[in-house]
Short mmCIF file of C-alpha atoms in Angstrom, two decimals:
data_model
loop_
_atom_site.label_atom_id
_atom_site.label_comp_id
_atom_site.label_asym_id
_atom_site.label_seq_id
_atom_site.Cartn_x
_atom_site.Cartn_y
_atom_site.Cartn_z
CA UNK A 257 -51.99 153.36 -91.89
CA UNK A 258 -54.46 156.00 -90.23
CA UNK A 259 -57.77 154.35 -88.79
CA UNK A 260 -60.98 156.57 -88.84
CA UNK A 261 -64.40 155.70 -86.55
CA UNK A 262 -65.51 154.90 -89.82
CA UNK A 263 -63.22 152.51 -91.07
CA UNK A 264 -62.94 148.83 -91.00
CA UNK A 265 -59.76 146.28 -91.24
CA UNK A 266 -60.28 143.54 -93.77
CA UNK A 267 -61.21 140.20 -93.18
CA UNK A 268 -57.93 138.52 -93.60
CA UNK A 269 -55.24 141.43 -91.89
CA UNK A 270 -51.71 140.19 -90.26
CA UNK A 271 -52.75 141.98 -86.94
CA UNK A 272 -48.64 141.26 -86.03
CA UNK A 273 -47.52 142.58 -89.32
CA UNK A 274 -50.27 145.77 -89.38
CA UNK A 275 -48.71 146.28 -85.31
CA UNK A 276 -45.34 145.93 -85.63
CA UNK A 277 -45.81 149.06 -88.44
CA UNK A 278 -47.93 150.90 -86.21
CA UNK A 279 -44.94 150.87 -83.29
CA UNK A 280 -42.50 151.07 -86.06
CA UNK A 281 -44.70 154.32 -87.45
CA UNK A 282 -44.66 155.87 -83.44
CA UNK A 283 -41.61 157.70 -82.84
CA UNK A 284 -42.10 158.26 -79.13
CA UNK A 285 -43.11 154.93 -78.82
CA UNK A 286 -40.84 153.37 -81.09
CA UNK A 287 -37.72 155.72 -78.02
CA UNK A 288 -39.43 154.07 -75.72
CA UNK A 289 -39.32 150.26 -76.81
CA UNK A 290 -34.56 151.68 -77.57
CA UNK A 291 -34.59 152.87 -73.85
CA UNK A 292 -35.56 149.55 -72.35
CA UNK A 293 -33.96 147.74 -74.53
CA UNK A 294 -31.07 149.25 -73.49
CA UNK A 295 -31.41 148.40 -69.82
CA UNK A 296 -30.49 143.67 -71.21
CA UNK A 297 -33.06 143.08 -68.72
CA UNK A 298 -34.67 139.45 -68.55
CA UNK A 299 -38.02 138.01 -70.25
CA UNK A 300 -38.64 142.61 -70.37
CA UNK A 301 -41.82 143.82 -72.34
CA UNK A 302 -43.49 147.36 -72.40
CA UNK A 303 -47.13 146.23 -72.43
CA UNK A 304 -50.57 146.88 -70.95
CA UNK A 305 -51.79 150.41 -72.39
CA UNK A 306 -48.94 150.74 -74.18
CA UNK A 307 -49.91 148.51 -77.19
CA UNK A 308 -53.48 148.53 -76.25
CA UNK A 309 -54.05 152.11 -76.45
CA UNK A 310 -52.16 152.31 -79.75
CA UNK A 311 -54.24 150.29 -80.99
CA UNK A 312 -57.37 151.44 -80.43
CA UNK A 313 -56.39 155.22 -81.04
CA UNK A 314 -55.52 153.90 -84.67
CA UNK A 315 -59.03 152.50 -85.23
CA UNK A 316 -60.85 155.74 -83.41
CA UNK A 317 -58.56 158.68 -85.50
CA UNK A 318 -57.60 159.83 -81.82
CA UNK A 319 -53.43 160.33 -80.02
CA UNK A 320 -54.21 159.64 -76.79
CA UNK A 321 -51.27 160.40 -74.44
CA UNK A 322 -50.15 157.47 -71.99
CA UNK A 323 -50.83 158.10 -68.50
CA UNK A 324 -47.67 155.41 -67.92
CA UNK A 325 -45.58 152.98 -69.66
CA UNK A 326 -45.74 149.53 -68.41
CA UNK A 327 -42.18 147.57 -68.36
CA UNK A 328 -42.16 144.37 -67.24
CA UNK A 329 -39.43 141.73 -66.86
CA UNK A 330 -38.96 139.10 -64.83
CA UNK A 331 -36.00 137.89 -62.41
CA UNK A 332 -36.85 135.37 -59.68
CA UNK A 333 -33.84 136.20 -58.42
CA UNK A 334 -34.34 139.00 -56.81
CA UNK A 335 -38.13 139.89 -56.33
CA UNK A 336 -37.50 143.31 -53.87
CA UNK A 337 -39.32 146.40 -55.02
CA UNK A 338 -35.88 148.41 -54.72
CA UNK A 339 -34.80 146.79 -58.01
CA UNK A 340 -37.84 147.79 -59.84
CA UNK A 341 -37.11 151.22 -58.83
CA UNK A 342 -33.47 151.34 -59.43
CA UNK A 343 -34.84 150.13 -63.35
CA UNK A 344 -37.16 153.11 -62.74
CA UNK A 345 -34.76 155.47 -61.66
CA UNK A 346 -31.99 154.22 -64.69
CA UNK A 347 -35.01 154.78 -67.17
CA UNK A 348 -36.00 158.12 -66.00
CA UNK A 349 -32.30 158.79 -66.17
CA UNK A 350 -31.63 157.78 -70.45
CA UNK A 351 -35.66 160.12 -70.68
CA UNK A 352 -36.84 161.52 -68.29
CA UNK A 353 -40.05 162.61 -70.84
CA UNK A 354 -41.58 159.20 -70.37
CA UNK A 355 -44.45 158.22 -67.23
CA UNK A 356 -42.10 155.05 -66.55
CA UNK A 357 -44.00 152.03 -64.44
CA UNK A 358 -41.81 148.94 -64.04
CA UNK A 359 -42.80 145.56 -62.12
CA UNK A 360 -41.04 142.37 -61.83
CA UNK A 361 -43.84 139.85 -62.74
CA UNK A 362 -41.91 137.49 -60.68
CA UNK A 363 -43.14 138.80 -57.05
CA UNK A 364 -46.90 140.32 -58.61
CA UNK A 365 -48.53 137.12 -57.69
CA UNK A 366 -47.94 137.49 -54.25
CA UNK A 367 -49.86 141.08 -54.27
CA UNK A 368 -52.69 139.18 -57.19
CA UNK A 369 -52.72 135.97 -54.55
CA UNK A 370 -51.61 133.88 -56.66
CA UNK A 371 -49.03 131.21 -57.36
CA UNK A 372 -45.66 131.74 -58.23
CA UNK A 373 -46.27 132.64 -62.44
CA UNK A 374 -43.25 131.71 -64.10
CA UNK A 375 -42.46 134.18 -66.94
CA UNK A 376 -44.14 137.35 -68.21
CA UNK A 377 -46.18 135.74 -70.24
CA UNK A 378 -47.81 133.57 -67.94
CA UNK A 379 -48.29 136.53 -65.55
CA UNK A 380 -50.22 138.20 -68.29
CA UNK A 381 -52.66 135.67 -68.94
CA UNK A 382 -54.14 136.60 -65.66
CA UNK A 383 -54.53 140.50 -66.54
CA UNK A 384 -58.19 141.02 -66.01
CA UNK A 385 -58.75 142.42 -69.54
CA UNK A 386 -57.53 140.03 -72.85
CA UNK A 387 -56.95 143.41 -74.28
CA UNK A 388 -54.54 144.39 -72.35
CA UNK A 389 -52.10 141.46 -72.25
CA UNK A 390 -50.18 142.67 -75.38
CA UNK A 391 -46.25 143.51 -74.66
CA UNK A 392 -43.71 144.50 -76.85
CA UNK A 393 -39.94 144.21 -76.75
CA UNK A 394 -37.16 144.17 -79.79
CA UNK A 395 -34.24 142.66 -80.43
CA UNK A 396 -30.70 143.54 -78.79
CA UNK A 397 -30.16 146.67 -82.09
CA UNK A 398 -27.84 149.44 -82.76
CA UNK A 399 -28.84 152.70 -80.78
CA UNK A 400 -29.91 154.32 -84.29
CA UNK A 401 -33.18 154.62 -84.43
CA UNK A 402 -33.03 153.33 -88.72
CA UNK A 403 -31.78 150.00 -87.55
CA UNK A 404 -35.12 148.71 -85.42
CA UNK A 405 -37.36 147.21 -88.16
CA UNK A 406 -40.40 144.32 -88.05
CA UNK A 407 -37.95 141.48 -88.17
CA UNK A 408 -36.31 142.98 -84.58
CA UNK A 409 -40.11 143.49 -82.98
CA UNK A 410 -41.46 141.17 -80.39
CA UNK A 411 -44.96 140.69 -79.57
CA UNK A 412 -46.22 138.99 -77.04
CA UNK A 413 -49.64 137.82 -75.37
CA UNK A 414 -51.23 135.07 -74.33
CA UNK A 415 -54.38 135.94 -76.81
CA UNK A 416 -55.63 136.20 -80.17
CA UNK A 417 -54.18 139.72 -81.30
CA UNK A 418 -57.50 139.67 -82.81
CA UNK A 419 -59.68 140.55 -80.12
CA UNK A 420 -57.38 143.65 -79.69
CA UNK A 421 -58.43 144.33 -83.30
CA UNK A 422 -62.50 143.75 -83.08
CA UNK A 423 -62.97 146.21 -80.47
CA UNK A 424 -64.33 144.23 -77.66
CA UNK A 425 -63.98 144.27 -74.14
CA UNK A 426 -63.46 140.63 -73.24
CA UNK A 427 -63.09 139.58 -68.98
CA UNK A 428 -60.08 137.07 -68.62
CA UNK A 429 -61.64 134.01 -66.31
CA UNK A 430 -58.44 133.47 -64.78
CA UNK A 431 -58.73 137.40 -63.41
CA UNK A 432 -60.69 138.29 -59.84
CA UNK A 433 -64.18 138.78 -60.43
CA UNK A 434 -65.49 141.95 -60.54
CA UNK A 435 -62.70 143.77 -61.24
CA UNK A 436 -62.34 143.53 -64.83
CA UNK A 437 -66.01 145.94 -64.50
CA UNK A 438 -63.90 148.09 -61.44
CA UNK A 439 -60.85 148.84 -64.81
CA UNK A 440 -63.59 149.95 -67.03
CA UNK A 441 -65.26 152.38 -64.96
CA UNK A 442 -62.01 154.07 -63.35
CA UNK A 443 -60.65 153.69 -67.41
CA UNK A 444 -63.47 155.27 -68.97
CA UNK A 445 -62.01 153.29 -71.87
CA UNK A 446 -66.43 153.38 -73.50
CA UNK A 447 -66.14 156.60 -73.01
CA UNK A 448 -62.26 157.49 -74.57
CA UNK A 449 -63.17 154.75 -77.08
CA UNK A 450 -66.86 155.09 -77.78
CA UNK A 451 -66.57 152.43 -80.64
CA UNK A 452 -65.11 149.57 -77.49
CA UNK A 453 -67.74 147.19 -76.68
CA UNK A 454 -67.82 144.89 -73.51
CA UNK A 455 -69.22 140.97 -75.17
CA UNK A 456 -69.53 140.01 -71.78
CA UNK A 457 -67.30 136.84 -73.04
CA UNK A 458 -65.27 134.61 -70.81
#
């Protein structure tokens, strides 16, 4: 299903089913999921623009490139940045064409000046805008791409997926004041995706 700016989604729709279908139809993202799955990381997912931009692209009839692919995971036994670098190096070896960015969410509270997170999902619940706090992972599967189906994909979000599809930008009340506005300006989402609107919701 390809959506254009003139299309509207039905009032009653299974957003999980639709998002899974779009991920399965996107060969670039599917191969990224397979590469990440090979590493058997704890509580991992591909998040942020990996999912968010896919939905906004579909709803605008666009196909924008990803500046990076954010792989997050949670491992409280090793908080070193060196581990993230080692994982990135392995991913670059497997899929050198992908712009990987790896962050262990068990240590990100230190940078963000929060109390310790308890999981990747908990960490995402502090991200500045709700639409970014969506991730995808997959269950262990065979290496053949054709073996992945909707049942193998897992979607993660601390918020309702509907907010990603309604073309709004919603501030997260847990985030630091001003961070949301700074990100909207720097990332130029309103210019790239002109149907987006800031509903001012906290």
